[in-house]
mmCIF file of C-alpha atoms in Angstrom:
data_model
loop_
_atom_site.group_PDB
_atom_site.id
_atom_site.type_symbol
_atom_site.label_atom_id
_atom_site.label_comp_id
_atom_site.label_asym_id
_atom_site.label_seq_id
_atom_site.Cartn_x
_atom_site.Cartn_y
_atom_site.Cartn_z
ATOM 1 C CA MET S 1 -15.657 -4.027 -3.402
ATOM 2 C CA LYS S 2 -13.309 -6.381 -1.572
ATOM 3 C CA PHE S 3 -9.914 -5.206 -0.355
ATOM 4 C CA PHE S 4 -6.897 -6.819 1.270
ATOM 5 C CA ALA S 5 -4.261 -4.880 3.215
ATOM 6 C CA THR S 6 -0.943 -6.705 3.501
ATOM 7 C CA CYS S 7 1.520 -6.486 6.380
ATOM 8 C CA SER S 8 4.680 -8.045 7.792
ATOM 9 C CA ARG S 9 4.335 -11.459 9.394
ATOM 10 C CA GLY S 10 3.144 -11.249 12.980
ATOM 11 C CA THR S 11 1.750 -7.713 12.683
ATOM 12 C CA ASP S 12 -1.723 -8.525 11.366
ATOM 13 C CA GLY S 13 -3.220 -7.928 14.816
ATOM 14 C CA ALA S 14 -1.944 -4.360 14.838
ATOM 15 C CA LEU S 15 -3.197 -3.783 11.294
ATOM 16 C CA ARG S 16 -6.610 -5.220 12.094
ATOM 17 C CA ALA S 17 -6.927 -2.909 15.094
ATOM 18 C CA GLU S 18 -5.905 0.069 12.953
ATOM 19 C CA LEU S 19 -8.435 -0.612 10.188
ATOM 20 C CA ALA S 20 -11.197 -1.275 12.718
ATOM 21 C CA ALA S 21 -10.405 2.057 14.409
ATOM 22 C CA LEU S 22 -10.793 3.736 11.002
ATOM 23 C CA LYS S 23 -14.326 2.263 10.935
ATOM 24 C CA LEU S 24 -13.798 0.483 7.642
ATOM 25 C CA PRO S 25 -16.545 -2.029 6.782
ATOM 26 C CA ALA S 26 -16.242 -5.782 7.368
ATOM 27 C CA VAL S 27 -12.707 -5.843 8.779
ATOM 28 C CA ARG S 28 -11.458 -9.392 9.368
ATOM 29 C CA GLY S 29 -8.106 -11.074 9.690
ATOM 30 C CA GLY S 30 -6.523 -13.088 6.904
ATOM 31 C CA ARG S 31 -3.315 -14.853 6.009
ATOM 32 C CA GLY S 32 -0.622 -12.228 5.579
ATOM 33 C CA GLY S 33 -2.921 -9.268 6.106
ATOM 34 C CA VAL S 34 -6.441 -8.024 6.761
ATOM 35 C CA HIS S 35 -9.578 -8.112 4.614
ATOM 36 C CA PHE S 36 -12.148 -5.331 4.477
ATOM 37 C CA GLU S 37 -14.921 -4.173 2.151
ATOM 38 C CA GLY S 38 -16.454 -0.923 0.944
ATOM 39 C CA GLN S 39 -15.875 1.626 -1.805
ATOM 40 C CA LEU S 40 -12.664 3.048 -3.233
ATOM 41 C CA HIS S 41 -12.691 5.940 -0.769
ATOM 42 C CA HIS S 42 -12.543 3.425 2.098
ATOM 43 C CA ALA S 43 -9.377 1.942 0.601
ATOM 44 C CA ALA S 44 -7.990 5.446 0.042
ATOM 45 C CA LYS S 45 -8.568 6.158 3.736
ATOM 46 C CA ALA S 46 -6.605 3.020 4.600
ATOM 47 C CA CYS S 47 -3.716 4.193 2.382
ATOM 48 C CA LEU S 48 -3.750 7.558 4.116
ATOM 49 C CA TRP S 49 -3.867 6.367 7.726
ATOM 50 C CA THR S 50 -2.463 2.859 8.128
ATOM 51 C CA ARG S 51 0.901 2.845 9.852
ATOM 52 C CA THR S 52 1.456 -0.927 9.759
ATOM 53 C CA GLY S 53 0.038 -1.938 6.362
ATOM 54 C CA MET S 54 2.392 -2.522 3.416
ATOM 55 C CA ARG S 55 -0.121 -2.477 0.560
ATOM 56 C CA VAL S 56 -3.833 -1.983 -0.020
ATOM 57 C CA LEU S 57 -5.140 -4.265 -2.776
ATOM 58 C CA LEU S 58 -8.466 -4.134 -4.610
ATOM 59 C CA GLU S 59 -9.410 -7.744 -5.386
ATOM 60 C CA LEU S 60 -10.779 -8.030 -8.941
ATOM 61 C CA ALA S 61 -11.112 -11.773 -9.566
ATOM 62 C CA THR S 62 -10.277 -15.231 -8.256
ATOM 63 C CA PHE S 63 -10.322 -18.248 -10.571
ATOM 64 C CA PRO S 64 -8.679 -21.669 -11.151
ATOM 65 C CA ALA S 65 -5.261 -21.346 -12.792
ATOM 66 C CA ALA S 66 -3.384 -24.618 -12.825
ATOM 67 C CA THR S 67 -1.949 -23.881 -16.275
ATOM 68 C CA ALA S 68 -0.821 -20.879 -18.307
ATOM 69 C CA GLU S 69 -3.877 -21.221 -20.551
ATOM 70 C CA GLU S 70 -6.256 -21.121 -17.576
ATOM 71 C CA LEU S 71 -4.439 -18.096 -16.187
ATOM 72 C CA TYR S 72 -4.660 -16.239 -19.503
ATOM 73 C CA GLU S 73 -8.359 -17.020 -20.015
ATOM 74 C CA GLY S 74 -9.222 -16.160 -16.416
ATOM 75 C CA ALA S 75 -7.459 -12.804 -16.673
ATOM 76 C CA ARG S 76 -9.430 -12.044 -19.842
ATOM 77 C CA THR S 77 -12.719 -12.253 -17.905
ATOM 78 C CA VAL S 78 -11.887 -9.025 -16.019
ATOM 79 C CA ASP S 79 -13.247 -5.799 -17.545
ATOM 80 C CA TRP S 80 -9.906 -4.003 -17.626
ATOM 81 C CA SER S 81 -11.421 -0.971 -19.360
ATOM 82 C CA LEU S 82 -12.832 0.064 -15.966
ATOM 83 C CA TRP S 83 -9.291 0.616 -14.695
ATOM 84 C CA LEU S 84 -7.077 1.359 -17.711
ATOM 85 C CA THR S 85 -7.139 3.262 -20.969
ATOM 86 C CA GLU S 86 -4.789 3.098 -23.944
ATOM 87 C CA ARG S 87 -2.869 6.007 -22.353
ATOM 88 C CA THR S 88 -2.290 4.542 -18.874
ATOM 89 C CA THR S 89 0.717 2.353 -18.117
ATOM 90 C CA LEU S 90 0.671 -0.945 -16.280
ATOM 91 C CA ALA S 91 2.914 -3.539 -14.711
ATOM 92 C CA VAL S 92 2.155 -7.010 -13.357
ATOM 93 C CA GLU S 93 3.811 -8.424 -10.254
ATOM 94 C CA ALA S 94 3.351 -12.116 -9.518
ATOM 95 C CA THR S 95 3.804 -13.993 -6.253
ATOM 96 C CA GLY S 96 3.300 -17.645 -5.384
ATOM 97 C CA THR S 97 3.199 -20.677 -7.640
ATOM 98 C CA SER S 98 0.755 -23.191 -9.077
ATOM 99 C CA GLU S 99 1.329 -26.771 -10.250
ATOM 100 C CA GLY S 100 1.793 -25.733 -13.868
ATOM 101 C CA LEU S 101 3.051 -22.208 -13.144
ATOM 102 C CA THR S 102 6.331 -22.320 -11.277
ATOM 103 C CA HIS S 103 7.957 -19.175 -12.670
ATOM 104 C CA SER S 104 6.510 -15.882 -11.407
ATOM 105 C CA GLY S 105 7.900 -13.884 -14.326
ATOM 106 C CA PHE S 106 6.173 -16.138 -16.865
ATOM 107 C CA ALA S 107 2.881 -15.951 -14.929
ATOM 108 C CA ALA S 108 3.089 -12.148 -14.863
ATOM 109 C CA LEU S 109 3.697 -12.143 -18.627
ATOM 110 C CA LYS S 110 0.567 -14.224 -19.287
ATOM 111 C CA VAL S 111 -1.555 -11.789 -17.271
ATOM 112 C CA LYS S 112 -0.009 -8.820 -19.088
ATOM 113 C CA ASP S 113 -0.831 -10.469 -22.434
ATOM 114 C CA ALA S 114 -4.442 -10.982 -21.374
ATOM 115 C CA VAL S 115 -4.847 -7.390 -20.192
ATOM 116 C CA VAL S 116 -3.425 -5.762 -23.318
ATOM 117 C CA ASP S 117 -5.337 -8.161 -25.601
ATOM 118 C CA VAL S 118 -8.639 -7.286 -23.903
ATOM 119 C CA LEU S 119 -7.976 -3.557 -24.149
ATOM 120 C CA ARG S 120 -6.787 -3.764 -27.763
ATOM 121 C CA GLU S 121 -10.005 -5.543 -28.713
ATOM 122 C CA LYS S 122 -12.192 -3.083 -26.797
ATOM 123 C CA LEU S 123 -10.361 0.227 -27.366
ATOM 124 C CA GLY S 124 -8.507 -0.389 -30.596
ATOM 125 C CA ALA S 125 -5.168 0.296 -28.881
ATOM 126 C CA ARG S 126 -3.145 -1.151 -26.032
ATOM 127 C CA PRO S 127 -1.480 0.523 -23.026
ATOM 128 C CA ASP S 128 2.266 0.462 -22.481
ATOM 129 C CA VAL S 129 4.129 -1.420 -19.782
ATOM 130 C CA ASP S 130 6.158 0.564 -17.248
ATOM 131 C CA THR S 131 7.781 -1.710 -14.687
ATOM 132 C CA ARG S 132 9.407 1.164 -12.755
ATOM 133 C CA ASP S 133 6.472 3.508 -12.159
ATOM 134 C CA PRO S 134 3.195 2.157 -13.569
ATOM 135 C CA ASP S 135 -0.079 4.073 -13.377
ATOM 136 C CA VAL S 136 -1.923 0.828 -12.609
ATOM 137 C CA PRO S 137 0.077 -1.808 -10.681
ATOM 138 C CA ILE S 138 -1.546 -5.247 -11.115
ATOM 139 C CA VAL S 139 -0.811 -7.950 -8.550
ATOM 140 C CA LEU S 140 -1.184 -11.673 -9.263
ATOM 141 C CA HIS S 141 -1.103 -14.207 -6.437
ATOM 142 C CA LEU S 142 -1.012 -17.949 -7.153
ATOM 143 C CA GLU S 143 -1.786 -20.505 -4.475
ATOM 144 C CA ARG S 144 -3.097 -24.089 -4.601
ATOM 145 C CA GLY S 145 -4.203 -23.862 -8.207
ATOM 146 C CA GLN S 146 -6.068 -20.582 -7.684
ATOM 147 C CA ALA S 147 -5.179 -17.162 -9.067
ATOM 148 C CA THR S 148 -6.180 -13.859 -7.473
ATOM 149 C CA LEU S 149 -5.866 -10.646 -9.477
ATOM 150 C CA SER S 150 -5.768 -7.320 -7.643
ATOM 151 C CA LEU S 151 -4.893 -3.682 -8.179
ATOM 152 C CA ASP S 152 -2.412 -2.010 -5.825
ATOM 153 C CA LEU S 153 -3.876 1.331 -4.717
ATOM 154 C CA ALA S 154 -0.637 2.541 -3.133
ATOM 155 C CA GLY S 155 1.905 1.926 -5.872
ATOM 156 C CA GLU S 156 5.070 2.325 -3.851
ATOM 157 C CA PRO S 157 4.896 0.238 -0.645
ATOM 158 C CA LEU S 158 3.354 2.124 2.257
ATOM 159 C CA HIS S 159 6.470 1.856 4.423
ATOM 160 C CA ARG S 160 8.060 4.455 2.152
ATOM 161 C CA ARG S 161 6.670 7.460 4.005
ATOM 162 C CA GLY S 162 9.001 9.907 2.292
ATOM 163 C CA TRP S 163 10.903 11.083 5.385
ATOM 164 C CA ARG S 164 13.839 8.642 5.238
ATOM 165 C CA THR S 165 16.778 10.413 3.577
ATOM 166 C CA THR S 166 19.647 8.702 5.393
ATOM 167 C CA THR S 167 20.041 5.132 6.667
ATOM 168 C CA THR S 168 22.370 3.208 8.958
ATOM 169 C CA VAL S 169 23.189 -0.509 9.048
ATOM 170 C CA ALA S 170 20.099 -2.766 9.053
ATOM 171 C CA PRO S 171 17.413 -0.052 9.114
ATOM 172 C CA LEU S 172 14.017 -0.939 10.561
ATOM 173 C CA LYS S 173 11.082 -0.622 8.163
ATOM 174 C CA GLU S 174 8.717 2.171 9.120
ATOM 175 C CA THR S 175 5.684 -0.140 9.127
ATOM 176 C CA LEU S 176 7.419 -2.642 11.392
ATOM 177 C CA ALA S 177 8.464 0.117 13.790
ATOM 178 C CA ALA S 178 4.859 1.330 13.903
ATOM 179 C CA ALA S 179 3.698 -2.219 14.642
ATOM 180 C CA VAL S 180 6.202 -2.513 17.511
ATOM 181 C CA LEU S 181 4.792 0.662 19.035
ATOM 182 C CA LEU S 182 1.169 -0.427 18.594
ATOM 183 C CA LEU S 183 1.624 -4.024 19.768
ATOM 184 C CA GLY S 184 3.736 -2.770 22.679
ATOM 185 C CA ARG S 185 0.905 -0.411 23.642
ATOM 186 C CA VAL S 186 3.232 2.585 23.705
ATOM 187 C CA ASP S 187 1.203 5.639 24.691
ATOM 188 C CA PRO S 188 1.734 8.512 22.208
ATOM 189 C CA ASP S 189 0.845 11.012 24.939
ATOM 190 C CA GLN S 190 3.645 9.893 27.292
ATOM 191 C CA PRO S 191 7.406 10.624 27.181
ATOM 192 C CA PHE S 192 9.330 8.297 24.873
ATOM 193 C CA VAL S 193 13.034 7.346 24.938
ATOM 194 C CA ASP S 194 14.946 5.248 22.393
ATOM 195 C CA PRO S 195 18.511 4.760 23.698
ATOM 196 C CA LEU S 196 19.675 2.869 20.561
ATOM 197 C CA CYS S 197 17.914 4.943 17.917
ATOM 198 C CA GLY S 198 19.986 4.203 14.806
ATOM 199 C CA SER S 199 18.503 6.290 11.992
ATOM 200 C CA GLY S 200 15.572 7.192 14.254
ATOM 201 C CA THR S 201 12.778 5.020 12.895
ATOM 202 C CA LEU S 202 11.058 4.228 16.202
ATOM 203 C CA ALA S 203 11.320 7.772 17.537
ATOM 204 C CA ILE S 204 10.086 9.336 14.284
ATOM 205 C CA GLU S 205 7.164 6.929 14.000
ATOM 206 C CA GLN S 206 6.307 7.729 17.619
ATOM 207 C CA ALA S 207 6.426 11.438 16.784
ATOM 208 C CA LEU S 208 4.088 10.931 13.830
ATOM 209 C CA ARG S 209 1.628 9.153 16.128
ATOM 210 C CA ALA S 210 1.991 11.728 18.898
ATOM 211 C CA ARG S 211 1.310 14.630 16.512
ATOM 212 C CA ARG S 212 -1.498 12.692 14.776
ATOM 213 C CA ILE S 213 0.165 13.024 11.388
ATOM 214 C CA ALA S 214 -1.290 10.576 8.874
ATOM 215 C CA PRO S 215 1.656 8.630 7.391
ATOM 216 C CA GLY S 216 0.329 9.063 3.848
ATOM 217 C CA LEU S 217 -0.507 12.741 4.153
ATOM 218 C CA ASP S 218 2.267 14.105 1.934
ATOM 219 C CA ARG S 219 2.797 11.326 -0.585
ATOM 220 C CA ALA S 220 1.162 10.368 -3.881
ATOM 221 C CA PHE S 221 -0.644 7.096 -4.532
ATOM 222 C CA ALA S 222 -1.216 5.000 -7.630
ATOM 223 C CA PHE S 223 -5.010 5.328 -7.447
ATOM 224 C CA GLN S 224 -4.680 9.059 -8.142
ATOM 225 C CA ARG S 225 -3.541 8.131 -11.666
ATOM 226 C CA TRP S 226 -6.446 5.801 -12.411
ATOM 227 C CA PRO S 227 -9.094 6.960 -14.946
ATOM 228 C CA CYS S 228 -11.841 6.580 -12.323
ATOM 229 C CA TYR S 229 -10.090 9.018 -9.956
ATOM 230 C CA ARG S 230 -11.390 12.116 -11.770
ATOM 231 C CA SER S 231 -14.874 11.644 -10.413
ATOM 232 C CA GLU S 232 -16.311 11.326 -6.943
ATOM 233 C CA LEU S 233 -13.125 9.661 -5.655
ATOM 234 C CA GLN S 234 -11.034 12.812 -6.098
ATOM 235 C CA SER S 235 -13.441 14.947 -4.062
ATOM 236 C CA ARG S 236 -13.596 12.264 -1.365
ATOM 237 C CA TRP S 237 -9.793 12.098 -1.289
ATOM 238 C CA ASP S 238 -9.481 15.873 -1.001
ATOM 239 C CA LYS S 239 -11.849 15.808 1.974
ATOM 240 C CA LEU S 240 -9.965 12.946 3.640
ATOM 241 C CA ARG S 241 -6.666 14.812 3.361
ATOM 242 C CA ALA S 242 -8.193 18.081 4.554
ATOM 243 C CA GLN S 243 -9.618 16.312 7.612
ATOM 244 C CA ALA S 244 -6.246 14.670 8.292
ATOM 245 C CA ARG S 245 -4.419 18.014 8.088
ATOM 246 C CA ALA S 246 -6.901 19.533 10.539
ATOM 247 C CA GLU S 247 -6.074 16.825 13.096
ATOM 248 C CA VAL S 248 -2.312 17.482 13.149
ATOM 249 C CA LEU S 249 -1.042 18.792 16.491
ATOM 250 C CA PRO S 250 1.565 21.600 16.443
ATOM 251 C CA SER S 251 3.837 19.605 18.755
ATOM 252 C CA ALA S 252 4.012 16.266 20.545
ATOM 253 C CA PRO S 253 2.210 16.145 23.934
ATOM 254 C CA ALA S 254 5.359 14.837 25.674
ATOM 255 C CA PRO S 255 9.133 14.753 25.039
ATOM 256 C CA ILE S 256 10.558 12.246 22.532
ATOM 257 C CA LEU S 257 14.251 11.488 23.007
ATOM 258 C CA ALA S 258 16.482 9.589 20.566
ATOM 259 C CA MET S 259 20.099 8.772 21.400
ATOM 260 C CA ASP S 260 22.927 6.564 20.126
ATOM 261 C CA LEU S 261 26.649 6.079 20.752
ATOM 262 C CA HIS S 262 27.485 6.393 17.045
ATOM 263 C CA PRO S 263 27.771 9.934 15.614
ATOM 264 C CA LYS S 264 26.734 8.732 12.133
ATOM 265 C CA ALA S 265 23.527 7.306 13.585
ATOM 266 C CA ILE S 266 22.729 10.577 15.345
ATOM 267 C CA ASP S 267 23.384 12.492 12.123
ATOM 268 C CA ALA S 268 21.072 10.145 10.198
ATOM 269 C CA CYS S 269 18.379 10.450 12.870
ATOM 270 C CA TYR S 270 18.620 14.243 12.817
ATOM 271 C CA ARG S 271 18.322 14.410 9.027
ATOM 272 C CA ASN S 272 15.366 12.042 8.921
ATOM 273 C CA ALA S 273 13.553 13.814 11.756
ATOM 274 C CA HIS S 274 14.119 17.162 10.057
#
């Protein structure tokens, strides 16, 4: 299987180094992210451990899609019954444009129509759409007359670690903070000081690194709701999480200090760190 992990612009080097350190197969840079290959458990490992990646996508198909008809017919060539049943929910998110497809919402609708039509013909029933919390998030990307269809293994973007309860003005995304630390070669075993901590993003991400806490350790992912999860993938995932929990250190090797002149920022940092 082919996968693509997305990231913020300028941070692909940090993401590539992360995925290579995880020993994922065939890691190589790409536009807006990093490609790799393997099985679903490799992508699950990326979801669990990447600190800089925003999404992990399973690439299903790439085909010409200059018009709505081409997009619909191309989407119908995918065997959607491998990933959905009549009881799972779905949503389609579209990015990019093509010569005859300039409205992302319309392009997403054509893919949704193709998916439900295929499943209705094969299963005798169609799944429902849930745009807020779908079991199977489908991602369409249009570029230069080509369409790429993928499944988002994470669901919610990976920067949503689950620890942020309070924010201040212009909060830094967790993934971007992690990239700053990695690209700046900040040693997790050395003392760390952030004199303008705001809501504490840099200091907390440093603490997660220092204690070897996998950023996805205590959150749920979309792939856990896929029909194929209740097989070998679930046992692999349980092992990956057990191994990650065993690596957590009881405390950081060196002091981590966060400070700010604004009392509201300190309060936000305290709550998030807690």
